[in-house]
């Protein structure tokens, strides 16, 4: 028996002993640091834009010297995530990080489950870091703890930022040349002709065989959505993401019945409870799911089970994640049925990252799972310090609050 196997069995055995009242690992501290990381191209959607993303990295320390990494995208802001972390960390300190479900239930007692979209990122970061600790203690990558790999790689979308149609076509061509097979475009412009021109340009750049997903971010009224989807139908749209308001599922269900374009619920599908409502009302052909907004990695697995039971696919949504959160979710996706389509990632837009070796690589449009224990990534301390300073100096310029505008990409 190897030393690693002995350590792994000892760790799992420790959990059993703990049930009898004996201690194993204990959380002794949680450290957090907000960072701002630039995009190489400004992101634009119907209601806003941003030049980069803000995220909160956390490190959970244990009494055995094992440290776990977690990440909370700054939704709706870093200040709110940090405040939520300060509130919920007291329910994690002193706990055994193996008991992720117990910690989640302790946090829910405070009433955070009623405000999942606000407190979810903080809770999810703690959950993520606990799973990183468990993987390191067991000397296993997370995919093995989530059921073992069904796939060695996870497919992601190539995000084509909004801009002049010819420029977007060039970006799509580059993505196709890099091996991506699924593409993502924001729609919901002030005039339908702009949306059609952009989507047509991207379809021309990627060819007939690739998947093309559009996202209106709920910008259209039901009537406008129907007109737009009929105009875009010739471009073979894989999914139209959140074409109408997430607050009006009956209208989304009626739209679905009248269009030939499959609909993907996103803002209407933040938590498992929301997903059940979408399915009951027949409002979408696919649902988005996110461990960040629903408070934990196992909740993402539960979402996949809900989708599988309903016979509809699930895709991983992203608010904008760095390498820590992206890889954590990739481990779970790789071990879980129900993710047949490409998942969302901001890797295409990121100019850098805070993990060693910089931005993640997606050869052929796929992310290969790290094979080190836990999440399998390490922080680059120099990058972390650089982007922590950028957050302190100009973090407000990179978050969700920036209004529409900014400089258009070069034509």
Short mmCIF file of C-alpha atoms in Angstrom, two decimals, residues 26 28 43 49 58 98 139 148 205 243 292 295 316 333:
data_model
loop_
_atom_site.label_atom_id
_atom_site.label_comp_id
_atom_site.label_asym_id
_atom_site.label_seq_id
_atom_site.Cartn_x
_atom_site.Cartn_y
_atom_site.Cartn_z
CA UNK A 26 -10.95 21.30 11.47
CA UNK A 28 -9.35 27.27 11.63
CA UNK A 43 -17.90 42.47 -23.05
CA UNK A 49 -20.75 46.15 -20.43
CA UNK A 58 -10.61 32.46 -0.65
CA UNK A 98 -15.36 16.76 4.90
CA UNK A 139 -4.76 12.52 -2.54
CA UNK A 148 -15.28 9.18 -11.42
CA UNK A 205 -17.17 32.41 -40.01
CA UNK A 243 -34.97 35.70 -24.86
CA UNK A 292 -21.96 29.54 -7.72
CA UNK A 295 -24.39 27.55 -3.23
CA UNK A 316 -23.06 25.18 -16.88
CA UNK A 333 -19.28 18.10 -14.97
#
